[in-house]
Amino acid sequence: MNIPRIIIAATQSGSGKTTITTGILAAMKKRGLNVQAFKVGPDYIDPSYHEMATGNPSYNLDSWLVNSEKLRESFLIASQTRSVAVIEGVMGLYDGGVEGVSSTAQIAALVKSPVILVIDVKSMGASAAAVALGFREFDKNVKISGVILNRVGSDSHAQMIIDALNKIGMKCFGVVKRNAEITLPERHLGLVPAAEKNFAAVVEKICATVSENIDIDGLFEVAKSAPPLNFQKPLTTSPFSLVPKIAVAKDAAFNFYYEDSLRELEKCGAEIVYFSPIADETLPENIHGLIIGGGFPEIFAEKLQANKKIRSSIRAAALNGLPIFAECGGFMYLMRSIADFDGNIFEMCGVIDSRAVMTNKLQMVGYVDAEILTDCVIGKAGDKLHAHEFHFSTAEDLSENIFECRRLRTGKIYRAGFANKNIVASYLHINFAGCPNAAKIFVNSCKNFTQP
């Protein structure tokens, strides 16, 4: 398949690549291109801006959560009807897990994509060319096709750097000057998700700035230079005669979902329906399972507490044996209560006898290997899952443990999570596309659920 594609990478975190990528996506859409966006790594928030810019769901490319073969398959399926695929990198180009797992460079190799490097030149002159040269020479298997200069101070500042780039034969595709009006809002887990507020005006300003200052047509030509990729369309037939209906919590408080994770459940025969724990008073009718993903329940704790009817509905469903899978924010929501950053306590669902307490210290971030300790609704004892954790809260007095985890970076072993006959909840985030057996077992658990 000839899929035009390009990766927008950076020298380090905080270089402005999400802002630049969002602008490129919106500018390409305005040119009439049907754009498919991707995000390298486990990030949930950046894809929300991608979707706002393109009108299409954005997919994650993470080689720890999803094996390389399935990752390439997901990329090809999502891109096959699009005009161009634009992939936003993670951290610096060569940064990732142990031995570069899920780094932007590794993903570039897997999907054979040219790379454009964003360089924050706020406190830099001709040295920016030396940085670009070092990135180009570090790994010759990564094709860096040019750079974009971000946070430039003046025209003379830009020209100084461009002259230096010309000496090393590095093309500059654009210069973006410092501008506080095109900065995306941040808080403790990174950017504020686009689902929480209407950031369309900010995206429009970013698009206008990028369109004026970056060679979008030139980037599209680079994307078209990417070599063909092999593709064999997978079977999508369902193994189940019954179509179990799985309710997925999705609103401003809970919106951390990988698109291909939900699609994997559909491949297994599930029907996905959405509801809002903030706005809806009851769960959807005739459901066979429930998923509550990650998000920011601590930010919306007052609204979640106020909706007593949905919390009562979830508690009753849990007692009736409904299969439930909850991740991070969803795990917190199932607890008795949440204590926010100021120590205010808000009642939650009371399904799990624990309290989530927000702290000012990052408790965990990184990839983990998780072994299931007892049979549950997503697997059998001994099954292993690749997962990711990122949270500032702790779970007080949690007595049950469903996973034995090993941190990929340090090798530290610890136990985590909660499970009973119909519930699995923890701080772990998984991608069902990367653990299809867990998807099949969960869908089968939902299939076998009998409405009381």
Coordinates of C-alpha atoms in Angstrom, one line a residue:
M1 CA 0.0 0.0 0.0
N2 CA 1.2 3.5 -0.9
I3 CA 0.3 5.5 2.2
P4 CA 1.7 9.0 2.3
R5 CA 3.0 9.4 5.9
I6 CA 5.2 11.6 8.0
I7 CA 6.4 11.7 11.6
I8 CA 6.6 15.0 13.5
A9 CA 9.3 14.3 16.2
A10 CA 11.3 16.6 18.5
T11 CA 14.6 16.8 20.2
Q12 CA 13.0 16.6 23.7
S13 CA 9.7 16.9 25.6
G14 CA 8.3 20.4 25.8
S15 CA 9.6 21.4 22.3
G16 CA 6.0 22.2 21.1
K17 CA 5.5 19.2 18.9
T18 CA 1.8 18.7 19.9
T19 CA 1.0 22.3 19.0
I20 CA 2.9 22.1 15.7
T21 CA 1.4 18.7 14.9
T22 CA -2.1 19.9 15.7
G23 CA -1.6 22.9 13.4
I24 CA -0.2 20.7 10.6
L25 CA -3.2 18.4 10.9
A26 CA -5.7 21.3 10.7
A27 CA -3.9 22.9 7.8
M28 CA -3.8 19.7 5.8
K29 CA -7.5 19.2 6.4
K30 CA -8.2 22.8 5.2
R31 CA -6.4 21.9 2.0
G32 CA -9.0 19.1 1.4
L33 CA -6.9 16.2 2.6
N34 CA -8.5 13.4 4.6
V35 CA -5.9 13.2 7.4
Q36 CA -5.3 10.3 9.8
A37 CA -3.5 11.2 12.9
F38 CA -1.5 8.9 15.2
K39 CA 0.4 9.4 18.5
V40 CA 3.5 7.5 19.5
G41 CA 3.4 6.0 23.0
P42 CA 0.6 5.6 25.6
D43 CA -0.6 9.2 25.7
Y44 CA -4.4 9.7 25.7
I45 CA -4.6 13.5 25.7
D46 CA -2.7 14.6 22.6
P47 CA -5.0 12.4 20.3
S48 CA -8.0 14.4 21.6
Y49 CA -6.4 17.5 19.9
H50 CA -5.7 15.5 16.8
E51 CA -9.3 14.5 16.5
M52 CA -10.4 18.1 17.0
A53 CA -8.1 19.1 14.1
T54 CA -9.0 16.4 11.7
G55 CA -12.5 15.2 12.5
N56 CA -11.1 11.6 12.6
P57 CA -10.3 9.5 15.6
S58 CA -6.6 9.4 16.4
Y59 CA -4.8 6.1 17.1
N60 CA -1.8 5.3 19.3
L61 CA 1.3 3.5 18.1
D62 CA 2.9 1.8 21.1
S63 CA 5.2 -1.1 20.6
W64 CA 5.1 -2.1 24.3
L65 CA 1.3 -2.3 24.6
V66 CA 0.8 -3.8 21.1
N67 CA 3.3 -6.1 19.4
S68 CA 5.0 -4.8 16.2
E69 CA 3.0 -7.0 13.8
K70 CA -0.4 -5.9 15.2
L71 CA 0.9 -2.3 15.4
R72 CA 1.7 -2.2 11.7
E73 CA -1.7 -3.8 11.0
S74 CA -3.5 -1.2 13.0
F75 CA -1.6 1.6 11.3
L76 CA -2.4 0.2 7.8
I77 CA -6.1 -0.4 8.5
A78 CA -6.6 3.1 10.0
S79 CA -4.7 4.8 7.1
Q80 CA -5.9 2.8 4.1
T81 CA -8.7 5.2 3.1
R82 CA -6.9 8.5 4.1
S83 CA -5.0 10.9 2.0
V84 CA -2.1 11.2 4.4
A85 CA -1.0 9.8 7.8
V86 CA 0.6 12.2 10.3
I87 CA 2.3 10.7 13.3
E88 CA 3.2 12.8 16.4
G89 CA 6.2 11.5 18.3
V90 CA 6.8 11.1 22.0
M91 CA 9.4 12.9 24.1
G92 CA 12.7 13.2 22.1
L93 CA 13.1 11.2 18.9
Y94 CA 15.2 8.4 20.4
D95 CA 13.5 8.4 23.9
G96 CA 11.4 5.5 25.0
G97 CA 11.3 2.6 27.4
V98 CA 14.2 0.2 28.0
E99 CA 16.3 -0.2 24.9
G100 CA 14.2 2.3 23.1
V101 CA 11.0 0.4 23.2
S102 CA 8.1 2.5 21.7
S103 CA 10.4 5.4 20.9
T104 CA 9.5 7.6 18.0
A105 CA 12.6 6.2 16.2
Q106 CA 11.5 2.6 16.6
I107 CA 8.0 3.5 15.3
A108 CA 9.6 5.3 12.3
A109 CA 11.4 2.1 11.5
L110 CA 8.3 -0.1 11.9
V111 CA 6.2 2.0 9.5
K112 CA 9.1 3.2 7.3
S113 CA 8.2 6.8 7.7
P114 CA 10.3 10.0 7.1
V115 CA 10.8 12.2 10.1
I116 CA 10.5 16.0 10.5
L117 CA 12.3 17.2 13.7
V118 CA 10.9 20.1 15.7
I119 CA 13.6 22.0 17.5
D120 CA 12.9 24.5 20.3
V121 CA 15.5 27.3 19.5
K122 CA 14.4 29.8 22.2
S123 CA 17.9 29.9 23.7
M124 CA 19.9 28.7 20.7
G125 CA 21.5 30.0 17.6
A126 CA 23.6 28.1 15.0
S127 CA 24.0 25.3 17.6
A128 CA 20.5 24.2 16.4
A129 CA 22.2 22.9 13.2
A130 CA 24.7 20.9 15.3
V131 CA 21.7 19.4 17.2
A132 CA 20.0 18.5 13.9
L133 CA 23.2 17.0 12.6
G134 CA 23.7 14.9 15.7
F135 CA 20.1 13.6 15.5
R136 CA 20.6 12.7 11.8
E137 CA 23.9 10.9 12.4
F138 CA 22.9 9.1 15.5
D139 CA 20.9 6.4 13.7
K140 CA 21.2 6.3 9.9
N141 CA 18.2 4.0 9.7
V142 CA 16.0 6.9 10.8
K143 CA 15.4 9.2 7.8
I144 CA 15.2 12.8 9.0
S145 CA 14.0 14.8 6.1
G146 CA 14.1 18.3 7.6
V147 CA 13.3 20.4 10.6
I148 CA 10.8 22.9 11.9
L149 CA 12.1 25.7 14.1
N150 CA 9.9 26.6 17.1
R151 CA 9.9 29.6 19.5
V152 CA 12.1 31.7 17.2
G153 CA 12.7 35.2 18.6
S154 CA 13.1 37.3 15.4
D155 CA 13.7 37.1 11.6
S156 CA 17.4 37.6 12.1
H157 CA 17.4 34.8 14.7
A158 CA 15.7 32.5 12.2
Q159 CA 18.1 33.4 9.4
M160 CA 21.1 32.7 11.5
I161 CA 19.9 29.1 12.1
I162 CA 18.7 28.5 8.5
D163 CA 22.2 29.6 7.3
A164 CA 23.8 27.0 9.6
L165 CA 21.3 24.4 8.5
N166 CA 22.1 25.0 4.9
K167 CA 25.8 24.2 5.6
I168 CA 24.8 20.6 6.7
G169 CA 22.3 20.2 3.9
M170 CA 19.2 20.1 6.3
K171 CA 16.0 21.6 4.9
C172 CA 13.9 23.9 7.1
F173 CA 10.2 23.5 6.5
G174 CA 9.1 26.3 8.7
V175 CA 9.7 28.9 11.4
V176 CA 7.3 29.5 14.2
K177 CA 7.9 32.5 16.5
R178 CA 7.1 32.7 20.2
N179 CA 3.4 33.2 20.7
A180 CA 1.6 32.6 24.0
E181 CA -1.8 32.7 22.1
I182 CA -1.1 29.3 20.5
T183 CA -0.1 27.5 23.7
L184 CA -2.2 24.5 24.7
P185 CA -3.3 24.5 28.4
E186 CA -1.5 22.1 30.9
R187 CA -1.9 20.6 34.4
H188 CA -0.6 17.7 36.5
L189 CA -0.8 14.9 33.9
G190 CA 0.2 17.1 30.9
L191 CA -2.2 18.9 28.5
V192 CA -5.8 19.4 29.5
P193 CA -7.9 17.0 27.3
A194 CA -9.8 18.6 24.5
A195 CA -13.0 16.9 25.7
E196 CA -13.1 19.1 28.7
K197 CA -13.5 22.5 27.0
N198 CA -14.0 23.8 23.5
F199 CA -10.5 24.6 22.4
A200 CA -11.6 25.1 18.8
A201 CA -10.6 28.7 18.9
V202 CA -7.1 27.9 20.0
V203 CA -6.8 25.2 17.4
E204 CA -8.0 27.7 14.7
K205 CA -5.2 30.1 15.8
I206 CA -2.6 27.4 15.7
C207 CA -3.8 26.3 12.3
A208 CA -3.6 29.9 11.0
T209 CA -0.1 30.3 12.4
V210 CA 1.2 27.0 11.0
S211 CA -0.4 27.6 7.6
E212 CA 1.4 31.0 7.4
N213 CA 4.8 29.8 8.6
I214 CA 5.2 26.1 7.7
D215 CA 5.5 24.7 4.2
I216 CA 2.5 22.3 4.3
D217 CA 2.7 21.4 0.6
G218 CA 6.4 20.6 1.2
L219 CA 5.5 18.3 4.1
F220 CA 2.9 16.5 2.0
E221 CA 5.6 15.9 -0.7
V222 CA 7.9 14.4 2.0
A223 CA 5.0 12.2 3.1
K224 CA 4.4 11.0 -0.4
S225 CA 8.1 9.9 -0.6
A226 CA 7.5 7.2 2.0
P227 CA 8.0 3.7 0.5
P228 CA 5.1 1.2 0.0
L229 CA 4.0 -1.0 2.9
N230 CA 2.8 -4.6 2.7
F231 CA -0.7 -5.2 3.9
Q232 CA -2.9 -8.3 4.3
K233 CA -6.4 -7.5 5.5
P234 CA -7.3 -9.5 8.7
L235 CA -10.5 -11.5 9.2
T236 CA -13.0 -9.6 11.3
T237 CA -15.7 -12.2 11.8
S238 CA -17.1 -12.6 15.3
P239 CA -16.5 -15.9 17.2
F240 CA -19.7 -15.4 19.2
S241 CA -23.3 -15.8 18.1
L242 CA -24.6 -13.4 20.9
V243 CA -23.5 -9.8 20.5
P244 CA -22.8 -8.7 24.1
K245 CA -23.4 -5.0 24.7
I246 CA -20.6 -3.2 26.6
A247 CA -21.2 0.2 28.1
V248 CA -18.2 2.5 28.1
A249 CA -18.0 5.6 30.3
K250 CA -17.1 8.6 28.1
D251 CA -17.3 12.2 29.0
A252 CA -15.1 15.0 30.4
A253 CA -14.2 13.0 33.4
F254 CA -13.4 9.7 31.6
N255 CA -12.0 9.8 28.1
F256 CA -8.7 7.9 28.2
Y257 CA -9.3 5.2 25.6
Y258 CA -7.2 3.7 22.8
E259 CA -9.2 3.6 19.6
D260 CA -7.8 0.2 18.5
S261 CA -8.5 -1.2 22.0
L262 CA -12.2 -0.6 21.6
R263 CA -12.1 -1.8 18.0
E264 CA -10.5 -5.1 19.3
L265 CA -13.6 -5.6 21.5
E266 CA -15.8 -5.1 18.5
K267 CA -13.7 -7.6 16.5
C268 CA -14.5 -10.1 19.3
G269 CA -18.2 -9.5 18.8
A270 CA -19.1 -6.8 21.2
E271 CA -21.3 -3.8 20.7
I272 CA -19.9 -0.6 22.3
V273 CA -22.4 1.9 23.7
Y274 CA -21.4 5.1 25.5
F275 CA -22.7 6.9 28.6
S276 CA -21.7 9.8 30.8
P277 CA -21.2 9.3 34.6
I278 CA -21.5 13.1 34.9
A279 CA -24.7 13.6 32.9
D280 CA -26.6 10.2 32.7
E281 CA -28.8 9.0 35.6
T282 CA -28.7 5.3 34.7
L283 CA -26.5 2.9 32.8
P284 CA -27.6 2.0 29.2
E285 CA -30.3 -0.6 29.1
N286 CA -29.7 -4.4 28.5
I287 CA -25.9 -4.2 28.9
H288 CA -23.7 -7.2 29.4
G289 CA -20.5 -5.4 30.6
L290 CA -19.1 -2.1 31.7
I291 CA -15.7 -0.4 31.1
I292 CA -14.7 2.8 32.9
G293 CA -11.4 4.1 31.5
G294 CA -9.0 6.6 32.8
G295 CA -9.4 10.4 33.0
F296 CA -9.7 13.1 35.6
P297 CA -12.3 12.1 38.2
E298 CA -10.4 14.3 40.7
I299 CA -11.1 17.4 38.6
F300 CA -14.8 16.5 38.2
A301 CA -15.3 14.9 41.6
E302 CA -18.0 17.3 42.7
K303 CA -20.1 16.6 39.6
L304 CA -19.5 12.9 40.0
Q305 CA -20.6 13.0 43.6
A306 CA -23.7 15.0 42.7
N307 CA -24.9 12.3 40.3
K308 CA -26.1 9.8 43.0
K309 CA -28.4 7.9 40.6
I310 CA -25.7 6.8 38.2
R311 CA -23.4 5.8 41.2
S312 CA -26.3 3.8 42.6
S313 CA -26.9 2.2 39.2
I314 CA -23.2 1.1 38.9
R315 CA -23.1 -0.2 42.5
A316 CA -26.3 -2.3 41.8
A317 CA -24.9 -3.6 38.6
A318 CA -21.6 -4.6 40.3
L319 CA -23.6 -6.5 43.0
N320 CA -25.7 -8.2 40.3
G321 CA -22.5 -9.7 38.8
L322 CA -22.1 -7.4 35.7
P323 CA -18.5 -7.9 34.3
I324 CA -16.7 -4.6 35.0
F325 CA -13.2 -3.5 33.8
A326 CA -11.8 -0.2 35.2
E327 CA -8.5 1.6 34.6
C328 CA -6.9 4.3 36.7
G329 CA -9.5 7.1 36.8
G330 CA -12.2 4.4 36.6
F331 CA -10.6 2.5 39.4
M332 CA -10.7 5.6 41.5
Y333 CA -14.4 6.2 40.6
L334 CA -15.3 2.7 41.8
M335 CA -13.8 3.4 45.3
R336 CA -15.7 4.8 48.3
S337 CA -14.4 8.3 47.8
I338 CA -11.7 10.5 46.3
A339 CA -9.7 13.1 48.3
D340 CA -8.6 15.8 46.0
F341 CA -5.4 17.9 46.0
D342 CA -6.8 20.2 48.7
G343 CA -8.0 17.3 50.9
N344 CA -11.7 17.7 50.1
I345 CA -13.4 14.3 50.1
F346 CA -16.1 13.3 47.6
E347 CA -18.2 10.2 47.6
M348 CA -17.9 7.8 44.7
C349 CA -19.5 4.5 43.8
G350 CA -18.5 2.5 46.8
V351 CA -17.9 -0.7 44.8
I352 CA -14.3 -1.1 46.1
D353 CA -13.6 -0.6 49.8
S354 CA -10.8 1.9 49.4
R355 CA -10.2 5.6 49.0
A356 CA -8.2 7.4 46.3
V357 CA -6.0 10.2 47.7
M358 CA -4.4 12.7 45.3
T359 CA -0.8 13.6 46.1
N360 CA 1.5 16.4 44.9
K361 CA 4.0 13.7 43.9
L362 CA 3.9 11.6 40.8
Q363 CA 3.4 8.1 42.1
M364 CA 4.2 6.1 39.0
V365 CA 4.9 6.6 35.3
G366 CA 6.1 4.0 32.9
Y367 CA 5.7 0.6 31.3
V368 CA 5.0 -2.5 33.4
D369 CA 4.8 -6.3 32.9
A370 CA 1.7 -7.5 34.7
E371 CA 0.9 -11.1 35.6
I372 CA -2.7 -12.1 36.5
L373 CA -2.7 -13.9 39.8
T374 CA -6.2 -15.4 39.8
D375 CA -8.8 -16.2 37.2
C376 CA -10.8 -13.1 36.4
V377 CA -13.0 -11.5 33.8
I378 CA -10.0 -10.5 31.6
G379 CA -7.8 -13.6 31.9
K380 CA -6.5 -16.7 33.7
A381 CA -4.0 -17.0 36.4
G382 CA -0.5 -16.8 34.9
D383 CA -1.6 -14.7 31.9
K384 CA 0.7 -11.7 31.3
L385 CA -0.2 -8.3 30.0
H386 CA 1.9 -5.3 28.8
A387 CA 0.6 -2.2 30.6
H388 CA 1.3 1.5 31.4
E389 CA 0.9 3.5 34.6
F390 CA 0.7 7.2 35.1
H391 CA -1.0 8.6 38.3
F392 CA -0.6 11.1 41.2
S393 CA -3.1 9.3 43.5
T394 CA -2.7 6.3 45.9
A395 CA -5.3 3.7 46.9
E396 CA -5.7 3.6 50.7
D397 CA -6.3 0.2 52.5
L398 CA -6.6 -1.8 49.3
S399 CA -6.6 -5.4 50.4
E400 CA -7.1 -7.3 47.1
N401 CA -4.4 -7.7 44.5
I402 CA -5.0 -9.1 41.0
F403 CA -1.7 -8.3 39.3
E404 CA 2.0 -8.9 40.1
C405 CA 3.8 -6.1 38.3
R406 CA 7.3 -5.6 37.2
R407 CA 8.5 -2.1 36.3
L408 CA 10.2 -2.3 32.9
R409 CA 12.8 0.4 33.6
T410 CA 13.8 -0.6 37.2
G411 CA 12.7 -4.3 37.5
K412 CA 10.9 -3.4 40.7
I413 CA 8.2 -6.0 41.7
Y414 CA 4.9 -5.0 43.3
R415 CA 1.3 -6.1 43.5
A416 CA -1.6 -4.0 42.4
G417 CA -5.3 -3.8 41.6
F418 CA -8.5 -5.2 42.8
A419 CA -10.6 -8.2 41.6
N420 CA -13.5 -10.3 42.5
K421 CA -15.7 -12.7 40.5
N422 CA -16.9 -10.0 38.1
I423 CA -14.6 -6.9 38.6
V424 CA -11.1 -6.1 37.6
A425 CA -9.8 -2.6 38.5
S426 CA -6.4 -1.1 38.8
Y427 CA -4.1 1.8 37.9
L428 CA -2.9 -0.1 34.9
H429 CA -3.8 0.9 31.4
I430 CA -3.8 -1.8 28.7
N431 CA -4.6 -1.9 25.0
F432 CA -6.8 -4.8 24.1
A433 CA -5.3 -4.7 20.6
G434 CA -2.0 -5.8 22.2
C435 CA -3.6 -8.5 24.4
P436 CA -6.4 -9.9 22.2
N437 CA -6.8 -13.0 24.4
A438 CA -7.8 -10.6 27.3
A439 CA -10.3 -9.0 24.9
K440 CA -11.8 -12.4 24.0
I441 CA -12.1 -13.4 27.6
F442 CA -13.7 -10.2 28.7
V443 CA -16.2 -10.3 25.8
N444 CA -16.9 -13.9 26.6
S445 CA -17.4 -13.0 30.3
C446 CA -20.0 -10.4 29.1
K447 CA -21.6 -12.9 26.8
N448 CA -22.1 -15.3 29.7
F449 CA -23.7 -12.6 32.0
T450 CA -27.4 -13.1 32.6
Q451 CA -29.5 -10.1 33.3
P452 CA -31.1 -10.4 36.8

